[in-house]
Tab-separated table of C-alpha atoms in Angstrom:
chain	number	residue	atom	x	y	z
A	687	MET	CA	116.211	171.971	200.121
A	688	GLY	CA	112.871	172.234	198.380
A	689	MET	CA	111.187	172.024	195.012
A	690	THR	CA	112.470	174.079	192.120
A	691	GLY	CA	111.091	177.605	192.391
A	692	SER	CA	110.495	177.484	196.141
A	693	GLY	CA	112.925	180.352	196.825
A	694	LYS	CA	116.169	178.603	197.823
A	695	SER	CA	118.382	181.097	195.976
A	696	THR	CA	116.544	184.059	197.530
A	697	PHE	CA	116.933	182.538	200.990
A	698	ILE	CA	120.683	182.196	200.514
A	699	GLU	CA	121.002	185.722	199.130
A	700	GLN	CA	119.281	187.072	202.235
A	701	CYS	CA	121.586	185.081	204.516
A	702	THR	CA	124.767	186.140	202.741
A	703	LYS	CA	123.468	189.724	202.385
A	704	SER	CA	124.828	189.856	198.872
A	705	PRO	CA	122.356	190.464	196.027
A	706	HIS	CA	125.057	189.370	193.591
A	707	CYS	CA	126.115	186.172	195.354
A	708	LEU	CA	124.189	184.075	192.863
A	709	SER	CA	124.755	186.243	189.814
A	710	GLY	CA	126.886	183.540	188.232
A	711	HIS	CA	124.132	180.980	188.621
A	712	GLY	CA	122.804	180.071	185.207
A	713	LEU	CA	125.484	181.990	183.281
A	714	TYR	CA	126.731	178.684	182.013
A	715	SER	CA	124.538	175.611	182.258
A	716	CYS	CA	126.151	172.920	184.419
A	717	THR	CA	124.979	169.399	185.144
A	718	SER	CA	125.671	169.823	188.856
A	719	ARG	CA	123.129	172.010	190.653
A	720	ALA	CA	124.607	171.820	194.149
A	721	SER	CA	126.417	174.956	195.303
A	722	ILE	CA	128.093	176.184	198.498
A	723	HIS	CA	128.001	179.618	200.119
A	724	THR	CA	130.095	180.494	203.181
A	725	ILE	CA	129.347	183.183	205.773
A	726	GLN	CA	130.439	184.079	209.312
A	727	MET	CA	127.721	184.201	211.976
A	728	LEU	CA	127.776	184.177	215.787
A	729	GLY	CA	131.490	183.455	215.672
A	730	ARG	CA	130.969	180.369	213.511
A	731	THR	CA	131.801	179.547	209.911
A	732	VAL	CA	128.540	178.557	208.258
A	733	HIS	CA	128.451	176.699	204.947
A	734	LEU	CA	125.082	176.913	203.218
A	735	LEU	CA	124.594	174.053	200.771
A	736	ASP	CA	122.064	174.828	198.060
A	737	THR	CA	120.816	171.485	196.780
A	738	PRO	CA	118.948	170.698	193.548
A	739	GLY	CA	115.162	170.530	193.779
A	740	PHE	CA	112.694	167.982	192.530
A	741	ASN	CA	110.214	168.758	189.755
A	742	ASP	CA	112.828	170.626	187.710
A	743	SER	CA	111.768	171.126	184.081
A	744	GLN	CA	115.401	170.777	182.953
A	745	ARG	CA	116.220	167.484	184.657
A	746	SER	CA	114.512	164.330	185.884
A	747	ASP	CA	113.884	163.556	189.556
A	748	ASP	CA	116.093	160.456	189.372
A	749	GLU	CA	119.012	162.660	188.291
A	750	THR	CA	118.347	164.988	191.229
A	751	LEU	CA	118.266	162.027	193.628
A	752	GLN	CA	121.561	160.759	192.185
A	753	GLU	CA	123.316	164.058	192.828
A	754	LEU	CA	121.941	164.246	196.365
A	755	ALA	CA	123.153	160.678	196.930
A	756	TYR	CA	126.645	161.592	195.710
A	757	TRP	CA	127.131	164.634	197.944
A	758	LEU	CA	125.398	163.346	201.065
A	759	ALA	CA	127.268	160.037	200.967
A	760	ALA	CA	130.593	161.814	200.414
A	761	ALA	CA	129.944	164.103	203.397
A	762	TYR	CA	128.910	161.207	205.652
A	763	GLU	CA	131.976	159.123	204.762
A	764	ARG	CA	134.238	162.007	205.748
A	765	GLY	CA	132.572	162.847	209.035
A	766	ILE	CA	130.947	166.057	207.821
A	767	LYS	CA	127.721	166.526	209.771
A	768	LEU	CA	124.741	168.704	208.984
A	769	SER	CA	123.679	171.177	211.649
A	770	GLY	CA	120.226	171.767	210.231
A	771	ILE	CA	118.030	171.269	207.193
A	772	VAL	CA	115.821	174.038	205.814
A	773	TYR	CA	113.059	172.811	203.505
A	774	LEU	CA	111.305	175.580	201.567
A	775	HIS	CA	107.762	175.327	200.230
A	776	SER	CA	106.068	178.054	198.179
A	777	ILE	CA	102.814	179.181	199.783
A	778	THR	CA	101.571	180.113	196.297
A	779	ASN	CA	101.135	176.425	195.437
A	780	THR	CA	97.344	176.314	195.370
A	781	ARG	CA	97.060	172.710	196.513
A	782	LEU	CA	99.416	170.348	198.292
A	783	GLN	CA	99.223	167.415	195.930
A	784	GLY	CA	101.035	165.642	193.103
A	785	SER	CA	104.694	166.571	192.762
A	786	ALA	CA	104.662	168.775	195.909
A	787	VAL	CA	103.465	165.893	198.101
A	788	ARG	CA	105.911	163.497	196.471
A	789	ALA	CA	108.825	165.878	197.030
A	790	LEU	CA	107.845	166.371	200.674
A	791	ASN	CA	107.488	162.615	201.246
A	792	ALA	CA	110.879	161.960	199.620
A	793	PHE	CA	112.393	164.633	201.872
A	794	LYS	CA	110.895	163.050	205.000
A	795	ARG	CA	112.215	159.612	204.020
A	796	MET	CA	115.603	161.106	203.235
A	797	CYS	CA	115.864	162.641	206.704
A	798	GLY	CA	114.441	159.866	208.868
A	799	GLU	CA	112.972	160.288	212.357
A	800	LYS	CA	116.306	160.916	214.090
A	801	ALA	CA	117.013	163.965	211.926
A	802	PHE	CA	113.542	165.523	212.142
A	803	CYS	CA	114.630	167.543	215.194
A	804	GLY	CA	116.949	169.572	212.931
A	805	VAL	CA	114.359	170.274	210.223
A	806	ILE	CA	112.816	173.680	209.691
A	807	LEU	CA	110.110	173.711	207.046
A	808	ALA	CA	109.496	177.275	205.880
A	809	THR	CA	106.728	178.536	203.630
A	810	THR	CA	107.914	181.197	201.174
A	811	MET	CA	106.586	183.758	198.673
A	812	TRP	CA	104.348	185.475	201.248
A	813	ASP	CA	105.319	188.848	199.767
A	814	THR	CA	103.503	187.898	196.541
A	815	VAL	CA	100.219	187.057	198.307
A	816	THR	CA	97.536	189.714	197.854
A	817	ALA	CA	95.250	190.819	200.667
A	818	ASP	CA	92.349	188.951	199.047
A	819	GLU	CA	94.370	185.716	198.950
A	820	LEU	CA	95.889	185.985	202.434
A	821	ALA	CA	93.238	183.870	204.172
A	822	LYS	CA	93.651	181.088	201.592
A	823	ALA	CA	97.436	181.214	201.990
A	824	GLU	CA	97.103	180.895	205.763
A	825	ASN	CA	94.824	177.883	205.261
A	826	ARG	CA	97.471	176.297	203.005
A	827	HIS	CA	100.069	176.909	205.715
A	828	GLU	CA	97.850	175.076	208.211
A	829	GLU	CA	97.263	172.275	205.704
A	830	LEU	CA	101.019	171.830	205.419
A	831	HIS	CA	101.286	171.751	209.204
A	832	GLY	CA	98.795	168.894	209.176
A	833	LYS	CA	100.996	166.988	206.725
A	834	ILE	CA	104.014	167.128	209.049
A	835	ARG	CA	102.378	167.173	212.494
A	836	GLN	CA	102.691	163.435	213.063
A	837	ASP	CA	106.329	163.154	211.991
A	838	ILE	CA	108.527	166.236	211.596
A	839	VAL	CA	106.785	168.335	214.274
A	840	GLN	CA	106.299	165.396	216.646
A	841	TYR	CA	110.050	164.724	216.648
A	842	GLY	CA	111.066	168.345	217.218
A	843	GLY	CA	110.992	169.945	213.760
A	844	LYS	CA	109.345	173.301	213.097
A	845	LEU	CA	107.097	174.953	210.528
A	846	VAL	CA	107.543	178.720	210.060
A	847	ALA	CA	106.254	181.352	207.668
A	848	LEU	CA	109.100	183.123	205.892
A	849	SER	CA	107.238	186.418	205.504
A	850	ALA	CA	109.879	189.024	206.343
A	851	VAL	CA	112.413	187.194	204.200
A	852	GLU	CA	115.711	188.684	205.380
A	853	ILE	CA	114.757	188.862	209.066
A	854	ASP	CA	113.188	185.412	209.165
A	855	ALA	CA	116.020	183.798	207.180
A	856	MET	CA	118.583	185.077	209.672
A	857	LYS	CA	116.407	183.920	212.587
A	858	ILE	CA	116.383	180.414	211.119
A	859	LEU	CA	120.173	180.365	210.826
A	860	ARG	CA	120.617	181.653	214.378
A	861	HIS	CA	118.268	178.971	215.666
A	862	ILE	CA	120.254	176.236	213.889
A	863	ILE	CA	123.622	177.533	215.080
A	864	GLU	CA	122.466	177.898	218.681
A	865	LYS	CA	121.074	174.340	218.742
A	866	ASP	CA	124.540	173.118	217.641
A	867	ARG	CA	123.312	169.724	216.424
A	868	SER	CA	125.156	167.081	214.398
A	869	LEU	CA	122.684	165.314	212.147
A	870	THR	CA	122.956	162.086	210.184
A	871	LEU	CA	120.286	161.418	207.582
A	872	ALA	CA	118.646	158.030	207.059
A	873	PHE	CA	119.531	158.377	203.359
A	874	GLN	CA	123.236	158.627	204.225
A	875	GLN	CA	123.246	155.572	206.466
A	876	GLN	CA	121.262	153.495	203.996
A	877	LEU	CA	123.629	154.325	201.133
A	878	VAL	CA	126.937	153.973	203.009
A	879	ASP	CA	126.441	151.683	206.008
A	880	GLU	CA	123.723	149.431	204.621
A	881	LYS	CA	125.059	149.632	201.036
A	882	ARG	CA	121.588	149.888	199.542
A	883	LEU	CA	121.084	150.720	195.892
A	884	VAL	CA	119.597	154.167	195.355
A	885	HIS	CA	116.114	152.782	194.640
A	886	GLU	CA	116.288	150.597	197.769
A	887	THR	CA	116.614	153.588	200.094
A	888	ASP	CA	113.452	154.973	201.689
A	889	ALA	CA	113.690	158.154	199.590
A	890	GLY	CA	114.382	156.107	196.469
A	891	GLN	CA	111.265	154.039	197.085
A	892	VAL	CA	109.110	157.185	196.907
A	893	LEU	CA	110.561	158.087	193.523
A	894	LEU	CA	110.542	154.503	192.222
A	895	GLY	CA	106.898	154.092	193.216
A	896	HIS	CA	105.917	157.162	191.210
A	897	LEU	CA	107.970	156.105	188.167
A	898	SER	CA	106.600	152.564	188.243
A	899	GLN	CA	103.039	153.837	188.510
A	900	ARG	CA	103.608	156.211	185.596
A	901	TYR	CA	105.093	153.431	183.478
A	902	LYS	CA	102.138	151.113	184.167
A	903	SER	CA	99.666	153.897	183.415
A	904	LEU	CA	101.345	154.613	180.074
A	905	GLN	CA	101.483	150.902	179.309
A	906	SER	CA	97.753	150.513	179.946
A	907	ALA	CA	96.905	153.589	177.858
A	908	ALA	CA	99.072	152.344	174.989
A	909	GLY	CA	97.363	148.941	175.160
A	910	ARG	CA	93.906	150.513	174.989
A	911	SER	CA	94.933	152.664	172.018
A	912	HIS	CA	96.354	149.583	170.298
A	913	MET	CA	93.054	147.768	170.704
A	914	ALA	CA	91.176	150.801	169.371
A	915	MET	CA	93.403	150.803	166.292
A	916	VAL	CA	92.682	147.118	165.617
A	917	GLU	CA	88.938	147.745	165.941
A	918	MET	CA	89.113	150.695	163.546
A	919	ILE	CA	91.043	148.622	160.988
A	920	ASP	CA	88.492	145.831	161.237
A	921	ALA	CA	85.695	148.368	160.755
A	922	GLY	CA	87.432	149.864	157.725
A	923	GLN	CA	88.000	153.262	159.423
A	924	ARG	CA	91.583	153.582	158.242
A	925	ASP	CA	91.311	157.327	157.591
A	926	ASP	CA	90.944	157.974	161.333
A	927	LEU	CA	94.024	155.993	162.342
A	928	HIS	CA	96.513	158.845	162.043
A	929	GLU	CA	95.713	160.608	165.333
A	930	ILE	CA	95.674	157.415	167.393
A	931	ASP	CA	98.921	156.272	165.772
A	932	ASN	CA	100.591	159.553	166.792
A	933	ALA	CA	99.282	159.182	170.342
A	934	VAL	CA	100.628	155.624	170.581
A	935	THR	CA	104.031	156.775	169.290
A	936	GLU	CA	104.168	159.533	171.907
A	937	MET	CA	103.158	157.167	174.705
A	938	THR	CA	105.803	154.667	173.599
A	939	GLU	CA	108.475	157.377	173.801
A	940	ASN	CA	107.241	158.364	177.253
A	941	MET	CA	107.400	154.713	178.332
A	942	ARG	CA	111.015	154.485	177.156
A	943	SER	CA	111.823	157.642	179.109
A	944	ALA	CA	110.116	156.331	182.263
A	945	ASP	CA	111.905	152.985	181.923
A	946	LYS	CA	115.240	154.787	181.598
A	947	ASN	CA	114.478	156.851	184.708
A	948	ILE	CA	113.643	153.670	186.629
A	949	GLU	CA	116.968	152.126	185.604
A	950	GLN	CA	118.774	155.275	186.773
A	951	THR	CA	117.548	154.580	190.303
A	952	ARG	CA	118.751	150.963	190.264
A	953	MET	CA	122.346	151.942	190.930
A	954	ALA	CA	124.951	151.295	193.570
A	955	LEU	CA	126.732	154.244	195.132
A	956	SER	CA	129.919	153.347	193.226
A	957	ASP	CA	128.060	153.742	189.909
A	958	VAL	CA	126.612	157.064	191.029
A	959	ARG	CA	130.110	158.293	191.934
A	960	LYS	CA	131.487	157.445	188.513
A	961	ILE	CA	128.640	159.175	186.677
A	962	TRP	CA	128.822	162.356	188.726
A	963	GLU	CA	132.593	162.618	188.771
A	964	ASP	CA	132.444	162.494	184.974
A	965	ASN	CA	129.736	165.170	185.065
A	966	PHE	CA	131.869	167.390	187.313
A	967	ASN	CA	134.859	167.023	185.005
A	968	CYS	CA	132.746	168.035	181.998
A	969	ASP	CA	131.300	170.998	183.904
A	970	ASP	CA	134.740	172.168	185.030
A	971	GLU	CA	136.155	171.901	181.514
A	972	ALA	CA	133.231	173.910	180.156
A	973	LEU	CA	133.617	176.594	182.818
A	974	ASP	CA	137.380	176.781	182.242
A	975	ALA	CA	136.797	177.140	178.494
A	976	ALA	CA	134.243	179.910	179.102
A	977	ALA	CA	136.699	181.695	181.422
A	978	ARG	CA	139.517	181.463	178.835
A	979	LEU	CA	137.228	182.828	176.098
A	980	ASN	CA	136.151	185.664	178.386
A	981	GLU	CA	139.784	186.571	179.151
A	982	GLN	CA	140.627	186.626	175.447
A	983	ARG	CA	137.668	188.879	174.718
A	984	LEU	CA	138.701	191.184	177.561
A	985	LYS	CA	142.203	191.468	176.114
A	986	ASN	CA	140.740	192.310	172.694
A	987	ALA	CA	138.426	194.923	174.270
A	988	GLU	CA	141.339	196.499	176.144
A	989	ARG	CA	143.333	196.671	172.918
A	990	ARG	CA	140.391	198.303	171.125
A	991	GLN	CA	140.049	200.847	173.946
A	992	ARG	CA	143.707	201.832	173.622
A	993	GLU	CA	143.439	202.111	169.832
A	994	ASP	CA	140.280	204.240	170.007
A	995	ALA	CA	141.888	206.493	172.618
A	996	ARG	CA	144.815	207.113	170.265
A	997	THR	CA	142.415	207.754	167.356
A	998	VAL	CA	140.479	210.427	169.271
A	999	ASN	CA	143.756	212.233	170.140
A	1000	ILE	CA	144.813	212.523	166.466
A	1001	SER	CA	143.994	215.941	164.944
A	1002	PRO	CA	141.543	215.659	161.990
A	1003	ASN	CA	143.633	218.183	159.983
A	1004	LYS	CA	146.537	215.715	159.969
A	1005	THR	CA	144.552	212.660	159.027
A	1006	SER	CA	143.885	211.040	155.708
A	1007	ASP	CA	140.475	210.381	154.167
A	1008	ALA	CA	140.401	207.177	156.191
A	1009	PHE	CA	139.259	209.262	159.202
A	1010	GLU	CA	136.345	210.871	157.378
A	1011	SER	CA	132.979	210.083	158.945
A	1012	PRO	CA	131.190	207.201	157.213
A	1013	THR	CA	127.896	208.583	158.553
A	1014	PRO	CA	126.548	211.865	157.157
A	1015	GLY	CA	126.213	214.564	159.806
A	1016	LEU	CA	128.814	213.049	162.173
A	1017	SER	CA	132.369	214.287	162.440
A	1018	SER	CA	135.195	211.772	162.458
A	1019	ALA	CA	135.859	212.640	166.110
A	1020	SER	CA	132.200	211.900	166.975
A	1021	VAL	CA	132.411	208.527	165.237
A	1022	SER	CA	135.552	207.692	167.213
A	1023	GLN	CA	133.882	208.727	170.451
A	1024	LEU	CA	130.836	206.575	169.682
A	1025	SER	CA	133.115	203.650	168.880
A	1026	GLU	CA	134.999	204.174	172.136
A	1027	ALA	CA	131.719	204.290	174.080
A	1028	TYR	CA	130.583	201.040	172.427
A	1029	VAL	CA	133.877	199.290	173.215
A	1030	SER	CA	133.735	200.598	176.785
A	1031	MET	CA	130.215	199.200	177.201
A	1032	SER	CA	131.325	195.843	175.809
A	1033	PHE	CA	134.308	195.889	178.154
A	1034	ASP	CA	132.006	196.480	181.151
A	1035	GLU	CA	129.797	193.561	180.098
A	1036	LEU	CA	132.828	191.286	179.788
A	1037	GLU	CA	134.023	192.363	183.237
A	1038	LYS	CA	130.600	191.448	184.653
A	1039	GLU	CA	130.780	188.098	182.907
A	1040	ARG	CA	134.245	187.456	184.352
A	1041	ARG	CA	133.019	188.237	187.884
A	1042	ALA	CA	129.987	186.005	187.356
A	1043	LEU	CA	132.143	183.127	186.120
A	1044	THR	CA	134.411	183.540	189.141
A	1045	ILE	CA	131.391	183.449	191.452
A	1046	GLN	CA	129.915	180.405	189.732
A	1047	THR	CA	133.230	178.557	189.937
A	1048	GLY	CA	133.615	179.456	193.616
A	1049	GLN	CA	130.122	178.185	194.386
A	1050	ARG	CA	130.783	174.769	192.863
A	1051	LEU	CA	130.968	172.253	195.648
A	1052	ASN	CA	133.558	170.047	193.960
A	1053	LYS	CA	135.895	173.063	193.627
A	1054	ARG	CA	135.807	173.535	197.402
A	1055	TYR	CA	135.524	169.928	198.469
A	1056	THR	CA	137.994	167.543	196.872
A	1057	VAL	CA	138.872	163.963	197.713
A	1058	HIS	CA	142.319	162.780	196.678
A	1059	SER	CA	143.305	159.249	195.753
A	1060	ARG	CA	144.766	158.506	199.181
A	1061	GLY	CA	141.574	159.524	200.922
A	1062	SER	CA	142.699	162.885	202.291
A	1063	THR	CA	140.043	165.572	202.176
A	1064	THR	CA	140.420	169.297	201.659
A	1065	ILE	CA	137.916	172.104	201.595
A	1066	GLY	CA	139.233	175.119	199.761
A	1067	ILE	CA	137.803	178.594	200.245
A	1068	ILE	CA	138.779	180.768	197.296
A	1069	GLY	CA	142.352	179.622	197.000
A	1070	THR	CA	142.916	178.357	200.548
A	1071	SER	CA	142.540	174.783	201.726
A	1072	ILE	CA	142.021	173.063	205.056
A	1073	ALA	CA	143.745	169.781	205.833
A	1074	ALA	CA	141.799	166.728	206.970
A	1075	GLY	CA	142.767	167.243	210.631
A	1076	GLN	CA	141.134	170.689	210.605
A	1077	LEU	CA	138.108	169.596	208.621
A	1078	ILE	CA	135.547	169.243	211.394
A	1079	ALA	CA	136.649	172.496	213.049
A	1080	ALA	CA	136.329	174.317	209.738
A	1081	LEU	CA	132.857	172.950	209.102
A	1082	ALA	CA	131.560	174.410	212.326
A	1083	CYS	CA	128.062	174.569	210.915
A	1084	VAL	CA	126.778	173.019	207.718
A	1085	VAL	CA	123.248	173.933	206.777
A	1086	MET	CA	121.449	172.263	203.892
């Protein structure tokens, strides 16, 4: 877990030792940001769950919290336990304030005291820190330690610097596997056992507090601007109204957006399920359509390759004027060879796209983890599935 841009994808790539494991990520934009990556380590099957981060420019925090609620509640209801939670924080963040503090507080509330023992908070991006900035980065690391000393660290969690990325990432996984814990988050219990609405959970309260504060701030600013407009009208300064009117319009739109975000948190788990199952269906349809289009383009490219190969093998002396070079200075054979090279390059690009689509589909959590109408659960791993009775054994270690 961690804010957007904290290095979650890099961490997973280092653990899976595959620089292409995330190559499909972002090829086609999906609503769902959660993904799953499976490796073997110390004789265990380890499932790394890459979760969406807060402060994402492409989605609101309430949407991120909804998706986390969906997956974590589904796992808890089916007896799937987390073995450890890795929270990543970029050391390049100059100050620990604003959205970074809010994300960290929401994370703490999501875990709860009982799960702190399984938390490893790792600072990232040390390889980008210059020698001149190293002392400041180390001070920021200590500042972060101060923020978690009285809770996460006190209850057994750890703070580490992820400097040698590959080595340190593997050390973290080994530590989690060797501890062999089974963690339940406060967020999971509050959603499922206590049947709280999303905004009533401890993590939801952090987000709701921020949204409510933002709404009130916008409301106050809009009110002040309104009063200023009235005063300007009374004073006959109508020519200066345009800028204030635009500002009020923008603030009103922002208020509507904040109000909508607040309403998105006032949901029961059943409502969240419906929304996200619809999202998954739309994502899957879009990915399937992209895969079908890719296959059709590949077939067309293969056909063009065969046609160009036949064209190159035809002797120019036996051809009609149709094989004359349309470009001065190039023979007809050269034109055919250039065309073949272009088609071959296009074919290679389409093959890469097909592999990327396959990877992206395989990383989708709902493709691996399906719940049928009768309540049976399966986790498929690239075409294979595991029945409910084998579920816990298969999920020997789940790391989020």
